[in-house]
JSON list of C-alpha atoms and ligand atoms in Angstrom, two decimals:
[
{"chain": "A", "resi": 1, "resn": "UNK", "atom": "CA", "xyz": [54.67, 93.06, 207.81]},
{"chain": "A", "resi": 2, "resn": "UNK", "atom": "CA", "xyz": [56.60, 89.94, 207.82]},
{"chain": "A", "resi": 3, "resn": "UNK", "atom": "CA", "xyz": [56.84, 90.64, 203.71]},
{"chain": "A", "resi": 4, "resn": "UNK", "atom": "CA", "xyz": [58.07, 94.00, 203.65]},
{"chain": "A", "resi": 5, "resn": "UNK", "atom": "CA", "xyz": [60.55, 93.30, 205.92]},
{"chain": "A", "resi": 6, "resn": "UNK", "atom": "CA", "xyz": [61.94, 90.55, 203.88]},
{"chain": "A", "resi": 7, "resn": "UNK", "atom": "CA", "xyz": [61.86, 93.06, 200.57]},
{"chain": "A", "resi": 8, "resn": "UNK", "atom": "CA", "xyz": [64.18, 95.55, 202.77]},
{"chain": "A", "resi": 9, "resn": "UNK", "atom": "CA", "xyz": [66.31, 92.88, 203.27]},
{"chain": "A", "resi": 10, "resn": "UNK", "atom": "CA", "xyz": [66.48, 91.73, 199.90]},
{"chain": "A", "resi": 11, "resn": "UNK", "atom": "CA", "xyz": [67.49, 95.28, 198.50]},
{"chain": "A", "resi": 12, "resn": "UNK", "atom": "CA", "xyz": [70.05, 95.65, 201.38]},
{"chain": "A", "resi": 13, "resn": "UNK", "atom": "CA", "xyz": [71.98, 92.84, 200.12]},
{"chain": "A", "resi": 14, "resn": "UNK", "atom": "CA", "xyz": [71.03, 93.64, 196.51]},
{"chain": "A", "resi": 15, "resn": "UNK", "atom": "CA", "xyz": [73.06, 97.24, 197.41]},
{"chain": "A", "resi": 16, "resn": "UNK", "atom": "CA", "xyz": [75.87, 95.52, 198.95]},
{"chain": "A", "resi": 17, "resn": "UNK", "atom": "CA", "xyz": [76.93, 93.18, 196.90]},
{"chain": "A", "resi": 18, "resn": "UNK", "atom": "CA", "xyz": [76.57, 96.28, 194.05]},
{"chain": "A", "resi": 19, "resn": "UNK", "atom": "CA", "xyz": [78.82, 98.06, 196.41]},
{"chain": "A", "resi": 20, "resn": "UNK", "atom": "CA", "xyz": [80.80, 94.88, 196.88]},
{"chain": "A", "resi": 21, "resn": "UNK", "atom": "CA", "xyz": [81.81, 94.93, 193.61]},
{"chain": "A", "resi": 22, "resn": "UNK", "atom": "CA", "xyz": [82.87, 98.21, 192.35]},
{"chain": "A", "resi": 23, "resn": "UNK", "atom": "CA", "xyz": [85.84, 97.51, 195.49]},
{"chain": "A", "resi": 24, "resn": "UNK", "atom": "CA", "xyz": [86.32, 95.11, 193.75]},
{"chain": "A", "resi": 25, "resn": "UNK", "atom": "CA", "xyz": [86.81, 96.93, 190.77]},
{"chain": "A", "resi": 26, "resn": "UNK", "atom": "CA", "xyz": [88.27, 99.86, 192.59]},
{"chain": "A", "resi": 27, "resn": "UNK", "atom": "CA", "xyz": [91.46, 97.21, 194.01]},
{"chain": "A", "resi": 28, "resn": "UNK", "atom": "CA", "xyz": [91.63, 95.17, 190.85]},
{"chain": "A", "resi": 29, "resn": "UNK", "atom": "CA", "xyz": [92.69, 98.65, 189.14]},
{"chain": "A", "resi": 30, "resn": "UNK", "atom": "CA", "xyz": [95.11, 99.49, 191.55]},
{"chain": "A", "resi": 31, "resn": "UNK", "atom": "CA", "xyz": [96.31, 96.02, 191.06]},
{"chain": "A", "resi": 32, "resn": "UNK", "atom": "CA", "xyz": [95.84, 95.27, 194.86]},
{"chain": "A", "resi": 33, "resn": "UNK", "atom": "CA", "xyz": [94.89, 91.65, 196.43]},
{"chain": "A", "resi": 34, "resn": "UNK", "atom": "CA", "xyz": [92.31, 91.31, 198.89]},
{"chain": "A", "resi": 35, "resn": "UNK", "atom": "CA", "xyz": [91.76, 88.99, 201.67]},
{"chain": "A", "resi": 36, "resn": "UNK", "atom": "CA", "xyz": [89.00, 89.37, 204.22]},
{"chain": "A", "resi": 37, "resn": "UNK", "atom": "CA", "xyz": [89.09, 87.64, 207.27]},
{"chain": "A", "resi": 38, "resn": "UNK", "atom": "CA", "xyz": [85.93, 86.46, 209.40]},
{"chain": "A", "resi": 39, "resn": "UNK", "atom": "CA", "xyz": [85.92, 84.61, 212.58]},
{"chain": "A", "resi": 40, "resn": "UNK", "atom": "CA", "xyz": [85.09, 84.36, 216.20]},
{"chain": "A", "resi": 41, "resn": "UNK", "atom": "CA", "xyz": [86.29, 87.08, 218.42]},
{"chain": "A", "resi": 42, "resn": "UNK", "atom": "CA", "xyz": [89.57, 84.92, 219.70]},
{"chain": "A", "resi": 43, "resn": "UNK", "atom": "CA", "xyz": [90.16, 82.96, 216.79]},
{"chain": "A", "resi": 44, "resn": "UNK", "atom": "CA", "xyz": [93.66, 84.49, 215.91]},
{"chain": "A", "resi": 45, "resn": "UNK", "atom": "CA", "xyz": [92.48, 86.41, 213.10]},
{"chain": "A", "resi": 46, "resn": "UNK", "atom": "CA", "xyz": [94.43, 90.03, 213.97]},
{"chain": "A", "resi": 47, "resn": "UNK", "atom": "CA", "xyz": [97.50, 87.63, 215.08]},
{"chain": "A", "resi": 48, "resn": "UNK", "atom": "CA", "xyz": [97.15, 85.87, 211.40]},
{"chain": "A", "resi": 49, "resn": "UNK", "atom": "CA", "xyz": [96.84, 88.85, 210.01]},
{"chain": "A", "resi": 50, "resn": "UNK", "atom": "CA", "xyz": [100.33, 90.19, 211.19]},
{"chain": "A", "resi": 51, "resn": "UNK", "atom": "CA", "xyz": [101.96, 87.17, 210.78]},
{"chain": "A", "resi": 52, "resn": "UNK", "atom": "CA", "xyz": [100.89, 86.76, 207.06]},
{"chain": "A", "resi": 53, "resn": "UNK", "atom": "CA", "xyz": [101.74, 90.80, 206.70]},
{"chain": "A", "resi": 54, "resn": "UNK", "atom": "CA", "xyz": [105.32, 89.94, 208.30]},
{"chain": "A", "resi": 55, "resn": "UNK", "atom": "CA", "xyz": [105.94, 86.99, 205.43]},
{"chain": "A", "resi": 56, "resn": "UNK", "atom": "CA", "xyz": [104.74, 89.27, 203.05]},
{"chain": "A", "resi": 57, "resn": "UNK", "atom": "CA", "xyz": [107.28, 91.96, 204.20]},
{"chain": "A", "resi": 58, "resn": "UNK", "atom": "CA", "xyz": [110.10, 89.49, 203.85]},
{"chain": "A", "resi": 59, "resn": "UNK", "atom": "CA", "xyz": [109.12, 88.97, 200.30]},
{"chain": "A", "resi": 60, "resn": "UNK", "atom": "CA", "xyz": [108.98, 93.16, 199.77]},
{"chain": "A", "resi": 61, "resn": "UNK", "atom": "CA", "xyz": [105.24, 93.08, 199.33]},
{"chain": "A", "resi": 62, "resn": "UNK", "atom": "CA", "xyz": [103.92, 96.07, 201.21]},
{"chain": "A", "resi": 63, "resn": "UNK", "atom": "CA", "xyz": [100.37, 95.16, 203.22]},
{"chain": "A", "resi": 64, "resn": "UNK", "atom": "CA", "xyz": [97.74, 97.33, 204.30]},
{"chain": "A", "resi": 65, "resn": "UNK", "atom": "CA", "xyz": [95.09, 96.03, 207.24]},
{"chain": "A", "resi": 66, "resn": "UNK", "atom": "CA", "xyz": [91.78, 97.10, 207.97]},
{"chain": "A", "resi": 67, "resn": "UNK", "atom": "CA", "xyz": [90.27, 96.65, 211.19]},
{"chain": "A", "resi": 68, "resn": "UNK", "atom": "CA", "xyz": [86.57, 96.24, 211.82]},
{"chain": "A", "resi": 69, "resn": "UNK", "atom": "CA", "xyz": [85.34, 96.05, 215.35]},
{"chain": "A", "resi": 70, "resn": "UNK", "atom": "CA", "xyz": [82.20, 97.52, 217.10]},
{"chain": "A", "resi": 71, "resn": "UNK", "atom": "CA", "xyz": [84.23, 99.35, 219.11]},
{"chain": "A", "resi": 72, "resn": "UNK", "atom": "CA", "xyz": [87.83, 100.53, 220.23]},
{"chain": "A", "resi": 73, "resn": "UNK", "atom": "CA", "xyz": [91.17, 100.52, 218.86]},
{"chain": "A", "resi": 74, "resn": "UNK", "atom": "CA", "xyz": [92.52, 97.10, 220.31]},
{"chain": "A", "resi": 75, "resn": "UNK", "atom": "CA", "xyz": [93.14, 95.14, 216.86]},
{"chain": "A", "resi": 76, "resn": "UNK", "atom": "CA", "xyz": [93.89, 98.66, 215.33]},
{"chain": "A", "resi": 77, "resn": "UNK", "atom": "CA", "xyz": [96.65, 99.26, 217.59]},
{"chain": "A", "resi": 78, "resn": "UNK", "atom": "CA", "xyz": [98.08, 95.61, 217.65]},
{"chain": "A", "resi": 79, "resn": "UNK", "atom": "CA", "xyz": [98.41, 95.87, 214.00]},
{"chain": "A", "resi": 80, "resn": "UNK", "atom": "CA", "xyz": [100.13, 99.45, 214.10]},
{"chain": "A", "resi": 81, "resn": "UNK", "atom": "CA", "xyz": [102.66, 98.47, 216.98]},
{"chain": "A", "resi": 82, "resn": "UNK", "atom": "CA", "xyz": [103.81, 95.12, 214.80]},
{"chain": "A", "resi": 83, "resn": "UNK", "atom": "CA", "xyz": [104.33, 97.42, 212.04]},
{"chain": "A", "resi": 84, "resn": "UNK", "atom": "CA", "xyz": [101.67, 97.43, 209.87]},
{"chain": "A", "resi": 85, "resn": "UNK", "atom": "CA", "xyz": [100.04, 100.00, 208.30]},
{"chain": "A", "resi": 86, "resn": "UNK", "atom": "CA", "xyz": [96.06, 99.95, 209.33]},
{"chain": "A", "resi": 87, "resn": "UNK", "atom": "CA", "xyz": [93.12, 102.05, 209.53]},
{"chain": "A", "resi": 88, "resn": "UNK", "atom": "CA", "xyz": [90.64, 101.30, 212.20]},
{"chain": "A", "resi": 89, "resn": "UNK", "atom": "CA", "xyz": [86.77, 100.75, 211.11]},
{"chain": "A", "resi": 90, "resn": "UNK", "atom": "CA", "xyz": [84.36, 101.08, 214.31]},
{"chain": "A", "resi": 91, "resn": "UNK", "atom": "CA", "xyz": [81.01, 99.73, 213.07]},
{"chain": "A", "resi": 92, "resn": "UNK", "atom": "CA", "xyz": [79.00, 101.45, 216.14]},
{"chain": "A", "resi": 93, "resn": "UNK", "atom": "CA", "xyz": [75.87, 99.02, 216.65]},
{"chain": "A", "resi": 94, "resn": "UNK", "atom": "CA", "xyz": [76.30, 96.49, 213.34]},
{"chain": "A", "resi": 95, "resn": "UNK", "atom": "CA", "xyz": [77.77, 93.35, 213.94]},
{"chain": "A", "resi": 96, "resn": "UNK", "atom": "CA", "xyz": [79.42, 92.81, 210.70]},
{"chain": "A", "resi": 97, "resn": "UNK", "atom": "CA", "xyz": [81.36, 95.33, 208.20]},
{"chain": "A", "resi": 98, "resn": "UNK", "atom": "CA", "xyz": [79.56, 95.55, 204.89]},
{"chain": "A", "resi": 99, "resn": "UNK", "atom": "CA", "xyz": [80.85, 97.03, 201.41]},
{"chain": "A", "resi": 100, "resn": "UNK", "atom": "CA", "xyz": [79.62, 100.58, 202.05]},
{"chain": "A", "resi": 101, "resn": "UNK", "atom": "CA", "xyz": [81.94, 100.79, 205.05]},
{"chain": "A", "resi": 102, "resn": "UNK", "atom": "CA", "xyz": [84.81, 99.32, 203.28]},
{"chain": "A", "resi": 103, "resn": "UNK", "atom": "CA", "xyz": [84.43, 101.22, 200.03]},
{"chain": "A", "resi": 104, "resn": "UNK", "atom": "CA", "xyz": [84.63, 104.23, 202.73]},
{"chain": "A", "resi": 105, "resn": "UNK", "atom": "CA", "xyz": [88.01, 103.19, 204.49]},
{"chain": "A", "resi": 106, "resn": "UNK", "atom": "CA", "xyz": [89.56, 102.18, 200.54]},
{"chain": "A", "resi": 107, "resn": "UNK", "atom": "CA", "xyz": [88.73, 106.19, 199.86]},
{"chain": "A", "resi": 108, "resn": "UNK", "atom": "CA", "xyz": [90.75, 107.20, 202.02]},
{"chain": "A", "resi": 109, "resn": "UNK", "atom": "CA", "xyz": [93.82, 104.83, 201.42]},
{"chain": "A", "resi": 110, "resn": "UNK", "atom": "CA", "xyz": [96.44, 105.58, 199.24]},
{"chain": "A", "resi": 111, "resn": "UNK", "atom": "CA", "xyz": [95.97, 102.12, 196.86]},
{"chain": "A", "resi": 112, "resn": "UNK", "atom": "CA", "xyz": [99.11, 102.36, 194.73]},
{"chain": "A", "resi": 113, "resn": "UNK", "atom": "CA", "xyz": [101.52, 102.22, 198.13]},
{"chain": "A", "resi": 114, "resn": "UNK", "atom": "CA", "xyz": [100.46, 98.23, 199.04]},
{"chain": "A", "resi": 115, "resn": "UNK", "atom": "CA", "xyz": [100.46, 95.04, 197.16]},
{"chain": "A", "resi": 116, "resn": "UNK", "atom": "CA", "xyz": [97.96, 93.10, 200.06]},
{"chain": "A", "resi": 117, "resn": "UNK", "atom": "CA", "xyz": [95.23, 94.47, 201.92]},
{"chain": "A", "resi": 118, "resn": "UNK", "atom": "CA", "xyz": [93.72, 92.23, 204.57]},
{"chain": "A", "resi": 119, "resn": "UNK", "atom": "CA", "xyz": [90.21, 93.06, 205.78]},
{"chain": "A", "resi": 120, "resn": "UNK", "atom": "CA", "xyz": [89.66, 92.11, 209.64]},
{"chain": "A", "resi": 121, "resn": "UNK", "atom": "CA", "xyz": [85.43, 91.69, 209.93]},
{"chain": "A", "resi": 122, "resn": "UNK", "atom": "CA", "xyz": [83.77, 92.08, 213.12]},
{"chain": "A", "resi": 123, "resn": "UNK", "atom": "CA", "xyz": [83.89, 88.74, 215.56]},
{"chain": "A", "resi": 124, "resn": "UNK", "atom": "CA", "xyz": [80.94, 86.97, 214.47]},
{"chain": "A", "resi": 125, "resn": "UNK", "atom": "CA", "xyz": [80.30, 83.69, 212.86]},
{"chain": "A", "resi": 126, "resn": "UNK", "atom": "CA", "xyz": [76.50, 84.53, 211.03]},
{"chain": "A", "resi": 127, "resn": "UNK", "atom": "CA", "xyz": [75.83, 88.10, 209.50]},
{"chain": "A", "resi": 128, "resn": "UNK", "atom": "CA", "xyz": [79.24, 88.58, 207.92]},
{"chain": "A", "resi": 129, "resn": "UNK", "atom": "CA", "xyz": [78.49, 85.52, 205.41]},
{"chain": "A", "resi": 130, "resn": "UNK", "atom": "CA", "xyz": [75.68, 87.49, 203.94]},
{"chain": "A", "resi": 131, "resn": "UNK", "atom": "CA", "xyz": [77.94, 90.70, 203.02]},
{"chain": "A", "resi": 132, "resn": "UNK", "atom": "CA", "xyz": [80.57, 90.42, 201.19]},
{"chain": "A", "resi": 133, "resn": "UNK", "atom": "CA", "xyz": [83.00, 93.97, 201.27]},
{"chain": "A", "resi": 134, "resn": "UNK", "atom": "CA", "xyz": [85.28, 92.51, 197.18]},
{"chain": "A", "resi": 135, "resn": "UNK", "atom": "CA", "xyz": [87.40, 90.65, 199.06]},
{"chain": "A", "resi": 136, "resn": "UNK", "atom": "CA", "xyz": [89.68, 88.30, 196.03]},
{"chain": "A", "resi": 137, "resn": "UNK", "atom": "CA", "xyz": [89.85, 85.78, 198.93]},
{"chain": "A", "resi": 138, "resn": "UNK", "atom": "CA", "xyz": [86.93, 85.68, 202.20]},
{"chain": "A", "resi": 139, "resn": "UNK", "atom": "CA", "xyz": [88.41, 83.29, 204.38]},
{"chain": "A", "resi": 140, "resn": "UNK", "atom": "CA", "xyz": [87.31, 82.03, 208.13]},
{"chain": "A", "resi": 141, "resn": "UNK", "atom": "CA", "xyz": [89.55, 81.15, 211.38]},
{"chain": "A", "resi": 142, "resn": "UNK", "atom": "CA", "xyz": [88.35, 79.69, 213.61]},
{"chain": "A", "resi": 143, "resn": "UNK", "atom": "CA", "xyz": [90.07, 78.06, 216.61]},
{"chain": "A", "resi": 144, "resn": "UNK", "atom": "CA", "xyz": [90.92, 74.39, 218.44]},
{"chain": "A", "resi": 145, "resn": "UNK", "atom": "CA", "xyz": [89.64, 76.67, 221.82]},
{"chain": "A", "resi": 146, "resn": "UNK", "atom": "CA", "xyz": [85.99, 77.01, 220.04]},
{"chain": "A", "resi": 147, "resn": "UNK", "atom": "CA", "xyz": [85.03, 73.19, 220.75]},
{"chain": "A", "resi": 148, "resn": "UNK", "atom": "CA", "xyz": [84.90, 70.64, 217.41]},
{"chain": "A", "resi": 149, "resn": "UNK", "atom": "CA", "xyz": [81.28, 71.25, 216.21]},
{"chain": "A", "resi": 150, "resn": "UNK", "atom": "CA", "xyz": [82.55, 74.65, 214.84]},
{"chain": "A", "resi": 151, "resn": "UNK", "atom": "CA", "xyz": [81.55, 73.42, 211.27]},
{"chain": "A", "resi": 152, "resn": "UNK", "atom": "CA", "xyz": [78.26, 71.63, 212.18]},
{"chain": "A", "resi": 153, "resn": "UNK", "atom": "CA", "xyz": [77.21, 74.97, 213.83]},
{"chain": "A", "resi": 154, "resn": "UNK", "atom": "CA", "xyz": [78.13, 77.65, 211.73]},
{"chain": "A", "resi": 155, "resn": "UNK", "atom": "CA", "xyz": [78.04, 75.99, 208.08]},
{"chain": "A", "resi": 156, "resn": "UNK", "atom": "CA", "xyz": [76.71, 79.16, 206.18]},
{"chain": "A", "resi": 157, "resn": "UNK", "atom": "CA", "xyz": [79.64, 81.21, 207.26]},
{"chain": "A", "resi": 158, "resn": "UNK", "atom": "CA", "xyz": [82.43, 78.00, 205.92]},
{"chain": "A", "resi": 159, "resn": "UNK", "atom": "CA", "xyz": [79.90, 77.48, 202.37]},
{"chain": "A", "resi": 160, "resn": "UNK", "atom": "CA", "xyz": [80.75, 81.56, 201.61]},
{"chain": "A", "resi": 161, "resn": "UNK", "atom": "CA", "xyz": [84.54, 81.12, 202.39]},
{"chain": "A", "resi": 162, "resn": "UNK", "atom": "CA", "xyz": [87.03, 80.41, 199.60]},
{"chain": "A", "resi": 163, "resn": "UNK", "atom": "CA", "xyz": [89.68, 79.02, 202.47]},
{"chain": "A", "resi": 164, "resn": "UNK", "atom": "CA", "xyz": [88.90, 77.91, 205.65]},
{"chain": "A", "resi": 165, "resn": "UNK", "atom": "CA", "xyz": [91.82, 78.13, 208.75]},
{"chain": "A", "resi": 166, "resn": "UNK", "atom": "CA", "xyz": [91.96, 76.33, 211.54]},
{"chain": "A", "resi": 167, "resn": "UNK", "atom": "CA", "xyz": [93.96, 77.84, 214.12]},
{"chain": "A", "resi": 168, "resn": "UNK", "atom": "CA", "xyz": [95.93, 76.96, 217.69]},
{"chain": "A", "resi": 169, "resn": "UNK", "atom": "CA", "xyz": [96.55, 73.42, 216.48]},
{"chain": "A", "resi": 170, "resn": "UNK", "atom": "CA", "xyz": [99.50, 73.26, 218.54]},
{"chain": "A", "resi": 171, "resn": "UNK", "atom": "CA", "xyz": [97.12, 73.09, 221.55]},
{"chain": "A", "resi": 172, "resn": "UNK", "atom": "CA", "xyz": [93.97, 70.81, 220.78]},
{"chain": "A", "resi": 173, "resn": "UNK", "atom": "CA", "xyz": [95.10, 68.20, 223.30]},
{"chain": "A", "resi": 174, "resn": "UNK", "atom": "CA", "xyz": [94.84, 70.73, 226.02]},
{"chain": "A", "resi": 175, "resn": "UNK", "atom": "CA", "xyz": [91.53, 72.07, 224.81]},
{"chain": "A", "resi": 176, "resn": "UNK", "atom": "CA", "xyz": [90.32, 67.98, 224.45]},
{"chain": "A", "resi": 177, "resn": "UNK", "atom": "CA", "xyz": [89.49, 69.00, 220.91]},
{"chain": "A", "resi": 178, "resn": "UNK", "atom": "CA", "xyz": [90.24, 66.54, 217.49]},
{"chain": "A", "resi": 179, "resn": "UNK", "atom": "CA", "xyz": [90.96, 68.39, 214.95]},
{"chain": "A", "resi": 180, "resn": "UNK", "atom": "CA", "xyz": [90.49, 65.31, 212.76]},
{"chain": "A", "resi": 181, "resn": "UNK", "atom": "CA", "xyz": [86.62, 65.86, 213.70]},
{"chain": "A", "resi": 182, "resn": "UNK", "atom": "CA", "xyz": [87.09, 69.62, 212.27]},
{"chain": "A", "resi": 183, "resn": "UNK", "atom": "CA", "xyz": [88.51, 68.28, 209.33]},
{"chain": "A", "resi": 184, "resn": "UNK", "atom": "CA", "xyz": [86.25, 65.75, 208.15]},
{"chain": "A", "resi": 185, "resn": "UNK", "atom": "CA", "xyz": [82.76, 67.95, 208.84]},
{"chain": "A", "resi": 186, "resn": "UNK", "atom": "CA", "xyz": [84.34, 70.59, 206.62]},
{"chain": "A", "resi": 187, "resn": "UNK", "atom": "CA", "xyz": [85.17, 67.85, 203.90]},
{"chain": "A", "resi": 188, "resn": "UNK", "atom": "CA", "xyz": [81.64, 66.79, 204.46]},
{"chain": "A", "resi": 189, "resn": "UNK", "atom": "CA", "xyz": [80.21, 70.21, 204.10]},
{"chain": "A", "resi": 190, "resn": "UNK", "atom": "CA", "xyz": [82.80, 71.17, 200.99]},
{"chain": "A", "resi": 191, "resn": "UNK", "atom": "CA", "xyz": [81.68, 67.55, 198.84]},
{"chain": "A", "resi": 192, "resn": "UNK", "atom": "CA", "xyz": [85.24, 66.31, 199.51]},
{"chain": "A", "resi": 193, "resn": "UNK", "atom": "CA", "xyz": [86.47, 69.17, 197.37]},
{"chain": "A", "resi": 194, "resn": "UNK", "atom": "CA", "xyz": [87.82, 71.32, 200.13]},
{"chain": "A", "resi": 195, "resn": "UNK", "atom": "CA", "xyz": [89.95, 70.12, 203.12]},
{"chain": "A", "resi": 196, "resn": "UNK", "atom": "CA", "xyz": [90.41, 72.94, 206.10]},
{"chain": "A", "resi": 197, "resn": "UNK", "atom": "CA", "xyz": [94.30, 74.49, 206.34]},
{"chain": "A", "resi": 198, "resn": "UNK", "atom": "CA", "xyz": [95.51, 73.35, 209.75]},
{"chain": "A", "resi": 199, "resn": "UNK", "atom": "CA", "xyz": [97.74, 75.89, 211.24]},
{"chain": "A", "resi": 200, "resn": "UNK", "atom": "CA", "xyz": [99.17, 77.83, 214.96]},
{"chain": "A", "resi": 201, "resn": "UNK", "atom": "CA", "xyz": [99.61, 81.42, 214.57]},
{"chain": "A", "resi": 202, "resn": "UNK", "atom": "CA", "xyz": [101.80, 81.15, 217.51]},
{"chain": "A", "resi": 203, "resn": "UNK", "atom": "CA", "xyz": [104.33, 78.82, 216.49]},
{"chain": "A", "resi": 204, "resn": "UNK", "atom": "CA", "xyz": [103.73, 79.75, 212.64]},
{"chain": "A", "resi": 205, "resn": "UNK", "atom": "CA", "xyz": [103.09, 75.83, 211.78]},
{"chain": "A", "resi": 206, "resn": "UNK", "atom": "CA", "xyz": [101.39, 75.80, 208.68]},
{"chain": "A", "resi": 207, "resn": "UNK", "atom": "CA", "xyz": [101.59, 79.18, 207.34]},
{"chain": "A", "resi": 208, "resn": "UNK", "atom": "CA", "xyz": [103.08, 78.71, 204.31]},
{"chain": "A", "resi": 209, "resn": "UNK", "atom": "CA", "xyz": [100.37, 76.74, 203.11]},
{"chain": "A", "resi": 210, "resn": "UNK", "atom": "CA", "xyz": [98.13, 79.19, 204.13]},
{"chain": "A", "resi": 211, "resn": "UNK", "atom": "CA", "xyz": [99.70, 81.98, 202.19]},
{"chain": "A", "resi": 212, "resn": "UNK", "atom": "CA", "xyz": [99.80, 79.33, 199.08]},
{"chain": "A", "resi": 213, "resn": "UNK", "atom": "CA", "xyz": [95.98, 78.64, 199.69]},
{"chain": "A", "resi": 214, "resn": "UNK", "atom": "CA", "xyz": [95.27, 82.61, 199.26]},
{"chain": "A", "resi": 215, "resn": "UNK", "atom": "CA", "xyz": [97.93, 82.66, 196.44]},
{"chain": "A", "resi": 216, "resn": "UNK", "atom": "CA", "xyz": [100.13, 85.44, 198.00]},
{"chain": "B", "resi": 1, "resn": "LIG", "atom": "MG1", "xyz": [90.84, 90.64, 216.23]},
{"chain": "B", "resi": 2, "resn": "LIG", "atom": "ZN1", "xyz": [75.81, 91.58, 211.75]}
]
């Protein structure tokens, strides 16, 4: 029993990451860049989102967002009412967005009106590692608020990132939290090679070198 299961789970991937990669395909010939962006619910990731689609606007690159959530139209909404154009991706019972989903919502998207589109998962720090949707760039948030063994605890989901963000610096005293501790695990975990982008949504410290990181 315990075997068969493990072959379903096997193929399921096997068929994602298929899917994965024809969007992939599908953006790369409408000469669009992807970002998907994974991350606790709270982490700042539909506030990131709008902030790096504003900066984008100012340079005359046109963003599209899509927003995955079990349920509801908050992020959706937010998105719409900063300006941004979005389409709203209820997953029903899964706790992650896989490529099937996603090459869904890109059908239905005009491709040749936007430069960007950014890719909101579902709030959740495990599953989404082990699906990726053809993202160019999968990147996590996650936030001072979430304690400093963010990294020790959820290392799968930082190995299958290209850039790692660490948001609400501007309030880690309050929240008792070093981000120096952050910083060093994921050093640790990366072989040195990779240092996390430290950053506040809120006061937009550090977003420049987060649009550098994801080359935008
Ligand atoms: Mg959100
Ligand atoms: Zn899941």
């Amino acid at each position: 029993m315990h075997i068969v299961q493990m072959g379903m789970e096997h193929d399921v991937l096997k068929e994602n990451s298929r899917i994965a990669h024809s969007n992939y395909r599908l953006l790369k010939d409408h000469g669009v860049r992807c970002i998907e962006l994974m991350g606790s619910i709270g982490s700042g990731k539909t506030a990131l989102i709008i902030k790096l689609a504003e900066q984008l606007r100012a340079k005359g690159v046109r963003s599209c967002a899509i927003a995955g959530d079990v349920a509801g139209e908050d992020d959706y909404r937010r998105m719409r009412e900063s300006g941004l154009d979005a389409v709203n991706c209820n997953t029903g019972r899964e706790c992650h967005l896989d490529a099937e989903m996603v090459r869904k919502v890109l059908e239905n998207v005009n491709l040749d009106l936007y430069g960007v589109i950014f890719i909101e998962n579902v709030g959740n720090l495990v599953c989404p590692a082990d699906f990726p949707l053809g993202a160019d760039y999968r990147v996590v948030v996650v936030s001072t608020t979430e304690g400093d063994d963010m990294v020790r605890k959820h290392h799968d989901i930082f190995i299958h990132s290209d850039v790692a963000v660490l948001n609400k610096i501007d309030i880690a005293d309050a929240v008792d939290v070093d981000p120096d501790v952050i910083a060093e695990d994921y050093r640790k975990l990366t072989g040195g090679l990779k240092e996390i982008y430290r950053c506040s949504v809120k006061t937009e410290h550090g977003l420049g070198e987060v649009l550098s990181a994801l080359n935008l």
